[in-house]
Amino acid sequence: MSNFIKAEDNPLKNTIIKKARSSHIEIVDRDICLNKCEDKPCTFYCPSRVFSWEGEKIVVDYGRCVECGACPWGCPYENISWNFPPGGFGVKYFYKLND
Ligand code: SF4
Ligand code: SF4
């Protein structure tokens, strides 16, 4: 049982993320995020917490994306441009056994 992570743990803490050089996720118009989108649903429908806010700027931590495909459907303003990451092999994890 000790191998199971607790809910409050960061699920990615033992995972090494190797990011692609460029993002496969782009915000089309950042002004819409800031000025029109009241609830900012991307910050909670994304299971990997790719989207967050720093002050008045939306941050897209694309290396966390697990390619669930929710982006194009979840944004009420169709303001996220999402493409498959380069490689075509899906998400790859490098699991670190010892902390
Ligand atoms: S849901 Fe869409 S419009 Fe709203 S903050 Fe996220 S990316 Fe921007
Ligand atoms: S595809 Fe899924 S995991 Fe990736 S950023 Fe969009 S909602 Fe998050």
PDB file of N, CA and C and ligand atoms in Angstrom:
ATOM      1  N   MET A   1       0.820  -1.211   0.000  1.00  0.00           N
ATOM      2  CA  MET A   1       0.000   0.000   0.000  1.00  0.00           C
ATOM      3  C   MET A   1       0.855   1.264   0.000  1.00  0.00           C
ATOM      4  N   SER A   2       2.076   1.186   0.515  1.00  0.00           N
ATOM      5  CA  SER A   2       2.883   2.392   0.622  1.00  0.00           C
ATOM      6  C   SER A   2       3.284   2.959  -0.736  1.00  0.00           C
ATOM      7  N   ASN A   3       3.123   2.184  -1.804  1.00  0.00           N
ATOM      8  CA  ASN A   3       3.489   2.683  -3.127  1.00  0.00           C
ATOM      9  C   ASN A   3       2.446   3.630  -3.711  1.00  0.00           C
ATOM     10  N   PHE A   4       1.236   3.648  -3.127  1.00  0.00           N
ATOM     11  CA  PHE A   4       0.204   4.537  -3.636  1.00  0.00           C
ATOM     12  C   PHE A   4       0.470   5.962  -3.177  1.00  0.00           C
ATOM     13  N   ILE A   5       0.256   6.915  -4.100  1.00  0.00           N
ATOM     14  CA  ILE A   5       0.448   8.305  -3.701  1.00  0.00           C
ATOM     15  C   ILE A   5      -0.787   8.820  -2.989  1.00  0.00           C
ATOM     16  N   LYS A   6      -0.575   9.746  -2.093  1.00  0.00           N
ATOM     17  CA  LYS A   6      -1.697  10.356  -1.392  1.00  0.00           C
ATOM     18  C   LYS A   6      -2.269  11.466  -2.261  1.00  0.00           C
ATOM     19  N   ALA A   7      -3.540  11.780  -2.055  1.00  0.00           N
ATOM     20  CA  ALA A   7      -4.224  12.760  -2.895  1.00  0.00           C
ATOM     21  C   ALA A   7      -3.514  14.108  -2.878  1.00  0.00           C
ATOM     22  N   GLU A   8      -2.926  14.467  -1.747  1.00  0.00           N
ATOM     23  CA  GLU A   8      -2.307  15.783  -1.655  1.00  0.00           C
ATOM     24  C   GLU A   8      -0.907  15.819  -2.260  1.00  0.00           C
ATOM     25  N   ASP A   9      -0.375  14.663  -2.619  1.00  0.00           N
ATOM     26  CA  ASP A   9       0.944  14.637  -3.234  1.00  0.00           C
ATOM     27  C   ASP A   9       0.888  15.177  -4.658  1.00  0.00           C
ATOM     28  N   ASN A  10       1.998  15.741  -5.113  1.00  0.00           N
ATOM     29  CA  ASN A  10       2.122  16.119  -6.518  1.00  0.00           C
ATOM     30  C   ASN A  10       2.341  14.846  -7.326  1.00  0.00           C
ATOM     31  N   PRO A  11       1.386  14.480  -8.199  1.00  0.00           N
ATOM     32  CA  PRO A  11       1.513  13.202  -8.908  1.00  0.00           C
ATOM     33  C   PRO A  11       2.696  13.160  -9.860  1.00  0.00           C
ATOM     34  N   LEU A  12       3.265  14.298 -10.168  1.00  0.00           N
ATOM     35  CA  LEU A  12       4.390  14.317 -11.116  1.00  0.00           C
ATOM     36  C   LEU A  12       5.742  14.460 -10.421  1.00  0.00           C
ATOM     37  N   LYS A  13       5.759  14.363  -9.089  1.00  0.00           N
ATOM     38  CA  LYS A  13       7.010  14.674  -8.397  1.00  0.00           C
ATOM     39  C   LYS A  13       8.114  13.659  -8.694  1.00  0.00           C
ATOM     40  N   ASN A  14       7.761  12.433  -9.037  1.00  0.00           N
ATOM     41  CA  ASN A  14       8.780  11.436  -9.350  1.00  0.00           C
ATOM     42  C   ASN A  14       8.934  11.215 -10.852  1.00  0.00           C
ATOM     43  N   THR A  15       8.412  12.133 -11.621  1.00  0.00           N
ATOM     44  CA  THR A  15       8.445  11.974 -13.069  1.00  0.00           C
ATOM     45  C   THR A  15       9.312  13.061 -13.693  1.00  0.00           C
ATOM     46  N   ILE A  16      10.224  12.662 -14.529  1.00  0.00           N
ATOM     47  CA  ILE A  16      11.055  13.622 -15.242  1.00  0.00           C
ATOM     48  C   ILE A  16      10.353  13.959 -16.548  1.00  0.00           C
ATOM     49  N   ILE A  17      10.083  15.228 -16.769  1.00  0.00           N
ATOM     50  CA  ILE A  17       9.385  15.646 -17.983  1.00  0.00           C
ATOM     51  C   ILE A  17      10.392  16.224 -18.959  1.00  0.00           C
ATOM     52  N   LYS A  18      10.460  15.609 -20.121  1.00  0.00           N
ATOM     53  CA  LYS A  18      11.334  16.127 -21.165  1.00  0.00           C
ATOM     54  C   LYS A  18      10.450  16.868 -22.168  1.00  0.00           C
ATOM     55  N   LYS A  19      10.535  18.180 -22.151  1.00  0.00           N
ATOM     56  CA  LYS A  19       9.658  18.994 -22.992  1.00  0.00           C
ATOM     57  C   LYS A  19      10.152  19.032 -24.431  1.00  0.00           C
ATOM     58  N   ALA A  20       9.190  19.121 -25.361  1.00  0.00           N
ATOM     59  CA  ALA A  20       9.551  19.435 -26.741  1.00  0.00           C
ATOM     60  C   ALA A  20      10.057  20.875 -26.780  1.00  0.00           C
ATOM     61  N   ARG A  21      10.795  21.204 -27.821  1.00  0.00           N
ATOM     62  CA  ARG A  21      11.364  22.555 -27.899  1.00  0.00           C
ATOM     63  C   ARG A  21      10.291  23.628 -28.019  1.00  0.00           C
ATOM     64  N   SER A  22       9.220  23.309 -28.714  1.00  0.00           N
ATOM     65  CA  SER A  22       8.158  24.307 -28.870  1.00  0.00           C
ATOM     66  C   SER A  22       6.833  23.721 -28.390  1.00  0.00           C
ATOM     67  N   SER A  23       5.960  24.619 -27.993  1.00  0.00           N
ATOM     68  CA  SER A  23       4.681  24.208 -27.420  1.00  0.00           C
ATOM     69  C   SER A  23       3.718  23.719 -28.494  1.00  0.00           C
ATOM     70  N   HIS A  24       2.980  22.658 -28.193  1.00  0.00           N
ATOM     71  CA  HIS A  24       1.922  22.200 -29.095  1.00  0.00           C
ATOM     72  C   HIS A  24       0.585  22.842 -28.727  1.00  0.00           C
ATOM     73  N   ILE A  25       0.605  23.722 -27.731  1.00  0.00           N
ATOM     74  CA  ILE A  25      -0.606  24.404 -27.274  1.00  0.00           C
ATOM     75  C   ILE A  25      -0.365  25.906 -27.335  1.00  0.00           C
ATOM     76  N   GLU A  26      -1.244  26.610 -28.032  1.00  0.00           N
ATOM     77  CA  GLU A  26      -1.119  28.066 -28.109  1.00  0.00           C
ATOM     78  C   GLU A  26      -2.437  28.718 -27.715  1.00  0.00           C
ATOM     79  N   ILE A  27      -2.336  29.806 -26.984  1.00  0.00           N
ATOM     80  CA  ILE A  27      -3.515  30.637 -26.729  1.00  0.00           C
ATOM     81  C   ILE A  27      -3.665  31.573 -27.924  1.00  0.00           C
ATOM     82  N   VAL A  28      -4.826  31.552 -28.542  1.00  0.00           N
ATOM     83  CA  VAL A  28      -5.017  32.340 -29.769  1.00  0.00           C
ATOM     84  C   VAL A  28      -5.013  33.830 -29.443  1.00  0.00           C
ATOM     85  N   ASP A  29      -5.776  34.236 -28.438  1.00  0.00           N
ATOM     86  CA  ASP A  29      -5.872  35.658 -28.084  1.00  0.00           C
ATOM     87  C   ASP A  29      -5.879  35.787 -26.557  1.00  0.00           C
ATOM     88  N   ARG A  30      -4.775  36.217 -26.035  1.00  0.00           N
ATOM     89  CA  ARG A  30      -4.642  36.292 -24.573  1.00  0.00           C
ATOM     90  C   ARG A  30      -5.549  37.363 -23.950  1.00  0.00           C
ATOM     91  N   ASP A  31      -5.934  38.341 -24.726  1.00  0.00           N
ATOM     92  CA  ASP A  31      -6.858  39.357 -24.204  1.00  0.00           C
ATOM     93  C   ASP A  31      -8.216  38.752 -23.860  1.00  0.00           C
ATOM     94  N   ILE A  32      -8.632  37.744 -24.649  1.00  0.00           N
ATOM     95  CA  ILE A  32      -9.909  37.076 -24.347  1.00  0.00           C
ATOM     96  C   ILE A  32      -9.825  36.402 -22.981  1.00  0.00           C
ATOM     97  N   CYS A  33      -8.719  35.731 -22.726  1.00  0.00           N
ATOM     98  CA  CYS A  33      -8.549  35.071 -21.420  1.00  0.00           C
ATOM     99  C   CYS A  33      -8.644  36.092 -20.284  1.00  0.00           C
ATOM    100  N   LEU A  34      -7.982  37.187 -20.471  1.00  0.00           N
ATOM    101  CA  LEU A  34      -7.892  38.176 -19.402  1.00  0.00           C
ATOM    102  C   LEU A  34      -9.192  38.956 -19.215  1.00  0.00           C
ATOM    103  N   ASN A  35      -9.799  39.337 -20.337  1.00  0.00           N
ATOM    104  CA  ASN A  35     -10.902  40.298 -20.235  1.00  0.00           C
ATOM    105  C   ASN A  35     -12.305  39.732 -20.447  1.00  0.00           C
ATOM    106  N   LYS A  36     -12.410  38.599 -21.146  1.00  0.00           N
ATOM    107  CA  LYS A  36     -13.751  38.077 -21.431  1.00  0.00           C
ATOM    108  C   LYS A  36     -14.087  36.811 -20.656  1.00  0.00           C
ATOM    109  N   CYS A  37     -13.119  35.978 -20.439  1.00  0.00           N
ATOM    110  CA  CYS A  37     -13.388  34.660 -19.859  1.00  0.00           C
ATOM    111  C   CYS A  37     -13.416  34.764 -18.333  1.00  0.00           C
ATOM    112  N   GLU A  38     -14.613  34.784 -17.788  1.00  0.00           N
ATOM    113  CA  GLU A  38     -14.736  35.020 -16.346  1.00  0.00           C
ATOM    114  C   GLU A  38     -14.293  33.821 -15.516  1.00  0.00           C
ATOM    115  N   ASP A  39     -14.746  32.626 -15.902  1.00  0.00           N
ATOM    116  CA  ASP A  39     -14.512  31.451 -15.049  1.00  0.00           C
ATOM    117  C   ASP A  39     -13.186  30.747 -15.313  1.00  0.00           C
ATOM    118  N   LYS A  40     -12.592  31.014 -16.450  1.00  0.00           N
ATOM    119  CA  LYS A  40     -11.302  30.414 -16.812  1.00  0.00           C
ATOM    120  C   LYS A  40     -11.307  28.885 -16.610  1.00  0.00           C
ATOM    121  N   PRO A  41     -12.250  28.212 -17.297  1.00  0.00           N
ATOM    122  CA  PRO A  41     -12.425  26.778 -17.046  1.00  0.00           C
ATOM    123  C   PRO A  41     -11.200  25.926 -17.363  1.00  0.00           C
ATOM    124  N   CYS A  42     -10.322  26.392 -18.231  1.00  0.00           N
ATOM    125  CA  CYS A  42      -9.135  25.586 -18.545  1.00  0.00           C
ATOM    126  C   CYS A  42      -8.306  25.303 -17.295  1.00  0.00           C
ATOM    127  N   THR A  43      -8.425  26.168 -16.305  1.00  0.00           N
ATOM    128  CA  THR A  43      -7.620  25.967 -15.103  1.00  0.00           C
ATOM    129  C   THR A  43      -8.155  24.843 -14.227  1.00  0.00           C
ATOM    130  N   PHE A  44      -9.367  24.346 -14.553  1.00  0.00           N
ATOM    131  CA  PHE A  44      -9.843  23.202 -13.758  1.00  0.00           C
ATOM    132  C   PHE A  44     -10.268  21.991 -14.584  1.00  0.00           C
ATOM    133  N   TYR A  45     -10.589  22.155 -15.880  1.00  0.00           N
ATOM    134  CA  TYR A  45     -10.914  20.926 -16.627  1.00  0.00           C
ATOM    135  C   TYR A  45      -9.663  20.183 -17.080  1.00  0.00           C
ATOM    136  N   CYS A  46      -8.567  20.860 -17.187  1.00  0.00           N
ATOM    137  CA  CYS A  46      -7.333  20.162 -17.585  1.00  0.00           C
ATOM    138  C   CYS A  46      -6.868  19.270 -16.437  1.00  0.00           C
ATOM    139  N   PRO A  47      -6.784  17.960 -16.651  1.00  0.00           N
ATOM    140  CA  PRO A  47      -6.403  17.056 -15.556  1.00  0.00           C
ATOM    141  C   PRO A  47      -4.951  17.188 -15.133  1.00  0.00           C
ATOM    142  N   SER A  48      -4.152  17.846 -15.951  1.00  0.00           N
ATOM    143  CA  SER A  48      -2.718  17.950 -15.642  1.00  0.00           C
ATOM    144  C   SER A  48      -2.302  19.334 -15.188  1.00  0.00           C
ATOM    145  N   ARG A  49      -3.264  20.190 -14.999  1.00  0.00           N
ATOM    146  CA  ARG A  49      -2.986  21.564 -14.553  1.00  0.00           C
ATOM    147  C   ARG A  49      -1.967  22.255 -15.454  1.00  0.00           C
ATOM    148  N   VAL A  50      -2.207  22.152 -16.732  1.00  0.00           N
ATOM    149  CA  VAL A  50      -1.327  22.821 -17.702  1.00  0.00           C
ATOM    150  C   VAL A  50      -1.506  24.339 -17.638  1.00  0.00           C
ATOM    151  N   PHE A  51      -2.733  24.785 -17.370  1.00  0.00           N
ATOM    152  CA  PHE A  51      -3.036  26.217 -17.407  1.00  0.00           C
ATOM    153  C   PHE A  51      -3.098  26.799 -15.992  1.00  0.00           C
ATOM    154  N   SER A  52      -2.439  27.915 -15.833  1.00  0.00           N
ATOM    155  CA  SER A  52      -2.499  28.602 -14.547  1.00  0.00           C
ATOM    156  C   SER A  52      -2.320  30.093 -14.811  1.00  0.00           C
ATOM    157  N   TRP A  53      -2.387  30.866 -13.767  1.00  0.00           N
ATOM    158  CA  TRP A  53      -2.262  32.317 -13.916  1.00  0.00           C
ATOM    159  C   TRP A  53      -1.146  32.853 -13.049  1.00  0.00           C
ATOM    160  N   GLU A  54      -0.379  33.729 -13.656  1.00  0.00           N
ATOM    161  CA  GLU A  54       0.622  34.483 -12.897  1.00  0.00           C
ATOM    162  C   GLU A  54       0.252  35.949 -13.048  1.00  0.00           C
ATOM    163  N   GLY A  55      -0.306  36.511 -12.019  1.00  0.00           N
ATOM    164  CA  GLY A  55      -0.791  37.888 -12.117  1.00  0.00           C
ATOM    165  C   GLY A  55      -1.889  37.974 -13.158  1.00  0.00           C
ATOM    166  N   GLU A  56      -1.650  38.745 -14.201  1.00  0.00           N
ATOM    167  CA  GLU A  56      -2.660  38.909 -15.256  1.00  0.00           C
ATOM    168  C   GLU A  56      -2.284  38.151 -16.520  1.00  0.00           C
ATOM    169  N   LYS A  57      -1.441  37.142 -16.373  1.00  0.00           N
ATOM    170  CA  LYS A  57      -0.969  36.406 -17.550  1.00  0.00           C
ATOM    171  C   LYS A  57      -1.264  34.923 -17.398  1.00  0.00           C
ATOM    172  N   ILE A  58      -1.877  34.348 -18.452  1.00  0.00           N
ATOM    173  CA  ILE A  58      -2.108  32.912 -18.438  1.00  0.00           C
ATOM    174  C   ILE A  58      -0.799  32.199 -18.782  1.00  0.00           C
ATOM    175  N   VAL A  59      -0.518  31.148 -18.041  1.00  0.00           N
ATOM    176  CA  VAL A  59       0.701  30.371 -18.244  1.00  0.00           C
ATOM    177  C   VAL A  59       0.299  29.006 -18.785  1.00  0.00           C
ATOM    178  N   VAL A  60       0.988  28.548 -19.828  1.00  0.00           N
ATOM    179  CA  VAL A  60       0.707  27.248 -20.444  1.00  0.00           C
ATOM    180  C   VAL A  60       1.953  26.372 -20.258  1.00  0.00           C
ATOM    181  N   ASP A  61       1.884  25.489 -19.278  1.00  0.00           N
ATOM    182  CA  ASP A  61       3.014  24.608 -18.994  1.00  0.00           C
ATOM    183  C   ASP A  61       2.832  23.325 -19.825  1.00  0.00           C
ATOM    184  N   TYR A  62       3.098  23.448 -21.125  1.00  0.00           N
ATOM    185  CA  TYR A  62       2.718  22.406 -22.093  1.00  0.00           C
ATOM    186  C   TYR A  62       3.397  21.065 -21.832  1.00  0.00           C
ATOM    187  N   GLY A  63       4.488  21.065 -21.134  1.00  0.00           N
ATOM    188  CA  GLY A  63       5.181  19.811 -20.840  1.00  0.00           C
ATOM    189  C   GLY A  63       4.398  18.884 -19.937  1.00  0.00           C
ATOM    190  N   ARG A  64       3.387  19.411 -19.254  1.00  0.00           N
ATOM    191  CA  ARG A  64       2.565  18.586 -18.368  1.00  0.00           C
ATOM    192  C   ARG A  64       1.411  17.903 -19.096  1.00  0.00           C
ATOM    193  N   CYS A  65       1.165  18.298 -20.350  1.00  0.00           N
ATOM    194  CA  CYS A  65      -0.013  17.811 -21.080  1.00  0.00           C
ATOM    195  C   CYS A  65       0.038  16.297 -21.263  1.00  0.00           C
ATOM    196  N   VAL A  66      -1.062  15.631 -20.956  1.00  0.00           N
ATOM    197  CA  VAL A  66      -1.149  14.175 -21.139  1.00  0.00           C
ATOM    198  C   VAL A  66      -1.974  13.829 -22.384  1.00  0.00           C
ATOM    199  N   GLU A  67      -2.215  14.833 -23.230  1.00  0.00           N
ATOM    200  CA  GLU A  67      -2.894  14.632 -24.514  1.00  0.00           C
ATOM    201  C   GLU A  67      -4.281  14.009 -24.354  1.00  0.00           C
ATOM    202  N   CYS A  68      -5.019  14.496 -23.364  1.00  0.00           N
ATOM    203  CA  CYS A  68      -6.375  13.958 -23.166  1.00  0.00           C
ATOM    204  C   CYS A  68      -7.332  14.462 -24.239  1.00  0.00           C
ATOM    205  N   GLY A  69      -6.992  15.569 -24.881  1.00  0.00           N
ATOM    206  CA  GLY A  69      -7.800  16.075 -25.986  1.00  0.00           C
ATOM    207  C   GLY A  69      -8.933  16.997 -25.578  1.00  0.00           C
ATOM    208  N   ALA A  70      -8.997  17.392 -24.320  1.00  0.00           N
ATOM    209  CA  ALA A  70     -10.116  18.223 -23.852  1.00  0.00           C
ATOM    210  C   ALA A  70      -9.986  19.692 -24.249  1.00  0.00           C
ATOM    211  N   CYS A  71      -8.798  20.136 -24.546  1.00  0.00           N
ATOM    212  CA  CYS A  71      -8.578  21.563 -24.806  1.00  0.00           C
ATOM    213  C   CYS A  71      -9.542  22.179 -25.825  1.00  0.00           C
ATOM    214  N   PRO A  72      -9.625  21.629 -27.023  1.00  0.00           N
ATOM    215  CA  PRO A  72     -10.464  22.287 -28.028  1.00  0.00           C
ATOM    216  C   PRO A  72     -11.938  22.334 -27.628  1.00  0.00           C
ATOM    217  N   TRP A  73     -12.383  21.446 -26.765  1.00  0.00           N
ATOM    218  CA  TRP A  73     -13.796  21.379 -26.384  1.00  0.00           C
ATOM    219  C   TRP A  73     -14.085  22.184 -25.127  1.00  0.00           C
ATOM    220  N   GLY A  74     -13.123  22.331 -24.281  1.00  0.00           N
ATOM    221  CA  GLY A  74     -13.380  22.927 -22.972  1.00  0.00           C
ATOM    222  C   GLY A  74     -13.352  24.435 -22.948  1.00  0.00           C
ATOM    223  N   CYS A  75     -12.649  25.055 -23.861  1.00  0.00           N
ATOM    224  CA  CYS A  75     -12.563  26.519 -23.842  1.00  0.00           C
ATOM    225  C   CYS A  75     -13.809  27.113 -24.474  1.00  0.00           C
ATOM    226  N   PRO A  76     -14.563  27.924 -23.732  1.00  0.00           N
ATOM    227  CA  PRO A  76     -15.818  28.474 -24.259  1.00  0.00           C
ATOM    228  C   PRO A  76     -15.607  29.458 -25.407  1.00  0.00           C
ATOM    229  N   TYR A  77     -14.402  29.935 -25.605  1.00  0.00           N
ATOM    230  CA  TYR A  77     -14.123  30.905 -26.680  1.00  0.00           C
ATOM    231  C   TYR A  77     -13.311  30.299 -27.821  1.00  0.00           C
ATOM    232  N   GLU A  78     -13.173  28.980 -27.816  1.00  0.00           N
ATOM    233  CA  GLU A  78     -12.354  28.310 -28.846  1.00  0.00           C
ATOM    234  C   GLU A  78     -11.017  29.027 -28.995  1.00  0.00           C
ATOM    235  N   ASN A  79     -10.431  29.309 -27.874  1.00  0.00           N
ATOM    236  CA  ASN A  79      -9.248  30.169 -27.832  1.00  0.00           C
ATOM    237  C   ASN A  79      -7.947  29.390 -27.633  1.00  0.00           C
ATOM    238  N   ILE A  80      -8.051  28.071 -27.692  1.00  0.00           N
ATOM    239  CA  ILE A  80      -6.845  27.251 -27.525  1.00  0.00           C
ATOM    240  C   ILE A  80      -6.585  26.520 -28.838  1.00  0.00           C
ATOM    241  N   SER A  81      -5.418  26.732 -29.377  1.00  0.00           N
ATOM    242  CA  SER A  81      -4.997  25.988 -30.558  1.00  0.00           C
ATOM    243  C   SER A  81      -4.144  24.810 -30.088  1.00  0.00           C
ATOM    244  N   TRP A  82      -4.640  23.614 -30.344  1.00  0.00           N
ATOM    245  CA  TRP A  82      -3.973  22.403 -29.835  1.00  0.00           C
ATOM    246  C   TRP A  82      -3.598  21.499 -31.005  1.00  0.00           C
ATOM    247  N   ASN A  83      -2.373  21.092 -31.068  1.00  0.00           N
ATOM    248  CA  ASN A  83      -1.916  20.171 -32.113  1.00  0.00           C
ATOM    249  C   ASN A  83      -1.203  19.004 -31.447  1.00  0.00           C
ATOM    250  N   PHE A  84      -1.151  17.890 -32.144  1.00  0.00           N
ATOM    251  CA  PHE A  84      -0.404  16.773 -31.579  1.00  0.00           C
ATOM    252  C   PHE A  84       1.065  17.174 -31.427  1.00  0.00           C
ATOM    253  N   PRO A  85       1.665  16.810 -30.307  1.00  0.00           N
ATOM    254  CA  PRO A  85       3.090  17.109 -30.131  1.00  0.00           C
ATOM    255  C   PRO A  85       3.921  16.379 -31.179  1.00  0.00           C
ATOM    256  N   PRO A  86       5.130  16.868 -31.433  1.00  0.00           N
ATOM    257  CA  PRO A  86       5.977  16.196 -32.418  1.00  0.00           C
ATOM    258  C   PRO A  86       6.324  14.778 -31.970  1.00  0.00           C
ATOM    259  N   GLY A  87       6.524  13.901 -32.899  1.00  0.00           N
ATOM    260  CA  GLY A  87       6.938  12.532 -32.574  1.00  0.00           C
ATOM    261  C   GLY A  87       5.886  11.509 -32.896  1.00  0.00           C
ATOM    262  N   GLY A  88       4.635  11.818 -32.561  1.00  0.00           N
ATOM    263  CA  GLY A  88       3.541  10.907 -32.865  1.00  0.00           C
ATOM    264  C   GLY A  88       3.502   9.665 -32.000  1.00  0.00           C
ATOM    265  N   PHE A  89       4.236   9.674 -30.892  1.00  0.00           N
ATOM    266  CA  PHE A  89       4.258   8.476 -30.046  1.00  0.00           C
ATOM    267  C   PHE A  89       3.496   8.682 -28.745  1.00  0.00           C
ATOM    268  N   GLY A  90       2.804   9.783 -28.593  1.00  0.00           N
ATOM    269  CA  GLY A  90       2.061  10.019 -27.359  1.00  0.00           C
ATOM    270  C   GLY A  90       2.971  10.433 -26.214  1.00  0.00           C
ATOM    271  N   VAL A  91       2.402  10.452 -25.052  1.00  0.00           N
ATOM    272  CA  VAL A  91       3.131  10.905 -23.871  1.00  0.00           C
ATOM    273  C   VAL A  91       4.181   9.870 -23.478  1.00  0.00           C
ATOM    274  N   LYS A  92       5.357  10.339 -23.161  1.00  0.00           N
ATOM    275  CA  LYS A  92       6.409   9.441 -22.667  1.00  0.00           C
ATOM    276  C   LYS A  92       6.793   9.894 -21.261  1.00  0.00           C
ATOM    277  N   TYR A  93       6.870   8.973 -20.350  1.00  0.00           N
ATOM    278  CA  TYR A  93       7.256   9.313 -18.983  1.00  0.00           C
ATOM    279  C   TYR A  93       8.600   8.693 -18.661  1.00  0.00           C
ATOM    280  N   PHE A  94       9.383   9.435 -17.946  1.00  0.00           N
ATOM    281  CA  PHE A  94      10.650   8.918 -17.434  1.00  0.00           C
ATOM    282  C   PHE A  94      10.498   8.889 -15.917  1.00  0.00           C
ATOM    283  N   TYR A  95      10.303   7.701 -15.388  1.00  0.00           N
ATOM    284  CA  TYR A  95       9.978   7.594 -13.973  1.00  0.00           C
ATOM    285  C   TYR A  95      11.250   7.462 -13.142  1.00  0.00           C
ATOM    286  N   LYS A  96      11.359   8.306 -12.148  1.00  0.00           N
ATOM    287  CA  LYS A  96      12.529   8.301 -11.280  1.00  0.00           C
ATOM    288  C   LYS A  96      12.235   7.396 -10.097  1.00  0.00           C
ATOM    289  N   LEU A  97      13.003   6.313  -9.926  1.00  0.00           N
ATOM    290  CA  LEU A  97      12.692   5.349  -8.876  1.00  0.00           C
ATOM    291  C   LEU A  97      13.073   5.826  -7.489  1.00  0.00           C
ATOM    292  N   ASN A  98      14.176   6.498  -7.368  1.00  0.00           N
ATOM    293  CA  ASN A  98      14.611   6.954  -6.045  1.00  0.00           C
ATOM    294  C   ASN A  98      14.656   8.473  -6.024  1.00  0.00           C
ATOM    295  N   ASP A  99      14.101   9.025  -4.965  1.00  0.00           N
ATOM    296  CA  ASP A  99      14.070  10.482  -4.846  1.00  0.00           C
ATOM    297  C   ASP A  99      15.408  11.008  -4.393  1.00  0.00           C
TER     298      ASP A  99
HETATM  299  S1  SF4 B   1     -10.871  28.779 -20.982  1.00  0.00           S
HETATM  300 FE1  SF4 B   1     -10.091  29.590 -22.921  1.00  0.00          FE
HETATM  301  S2  SF4 B   1     -10.553  31.799 -22.924  1.00  0.00           S
HETATM  302 FE2  SF4 B   1     -10.803  31.010 -20.826  1.00  0.00          FE
HETATM  303  S3  SF4 B   1      -8.841  31.426 -19.817  1.00  0.00           S
HETATM  304 FE3  SF4 B   1      -8.735  29.331 -20.628  1.00  0.00          FE
HETATM  305  S4  SF4 B   1      -7.856  29.535 -22.692  1.00  0.00           S
HETATM  306 FE4  SF4 B   1      -8.517  31.565 -22.051  1.00  0.00          FE
HETATM  307  S1  SF4 B   2      -5.065  18.111 -23.952  1.00  0.00           S
HETATM  308 FE1  SF4 B   2      -5.835  17.617 -21.889  1.00  0.00          FE
HETATM  309  S2  SF4 B   2      -4.003  17.431 -20.606  1.00  0.00           S
HETATM  310 FE2  SF4 B   2      -3.401  18.516 -22.484  1.00  0.00          FE
HETATM  311  S3  SF4 B   2      -3.575  20.665 -21.954  1.00  0.00           S
HETATM  312 FE3  SF4 B   2      -5.514  20.042 -22.911  1.00  0.00          FE
HETATM  313  S4  SF4 B   2      -6.848  19.498 -21.200  1.00  0.00           S
HETATM  314 FE4  SF4 B   2      -4.750  19.523 -20.431  1.00  0.00          FE
END
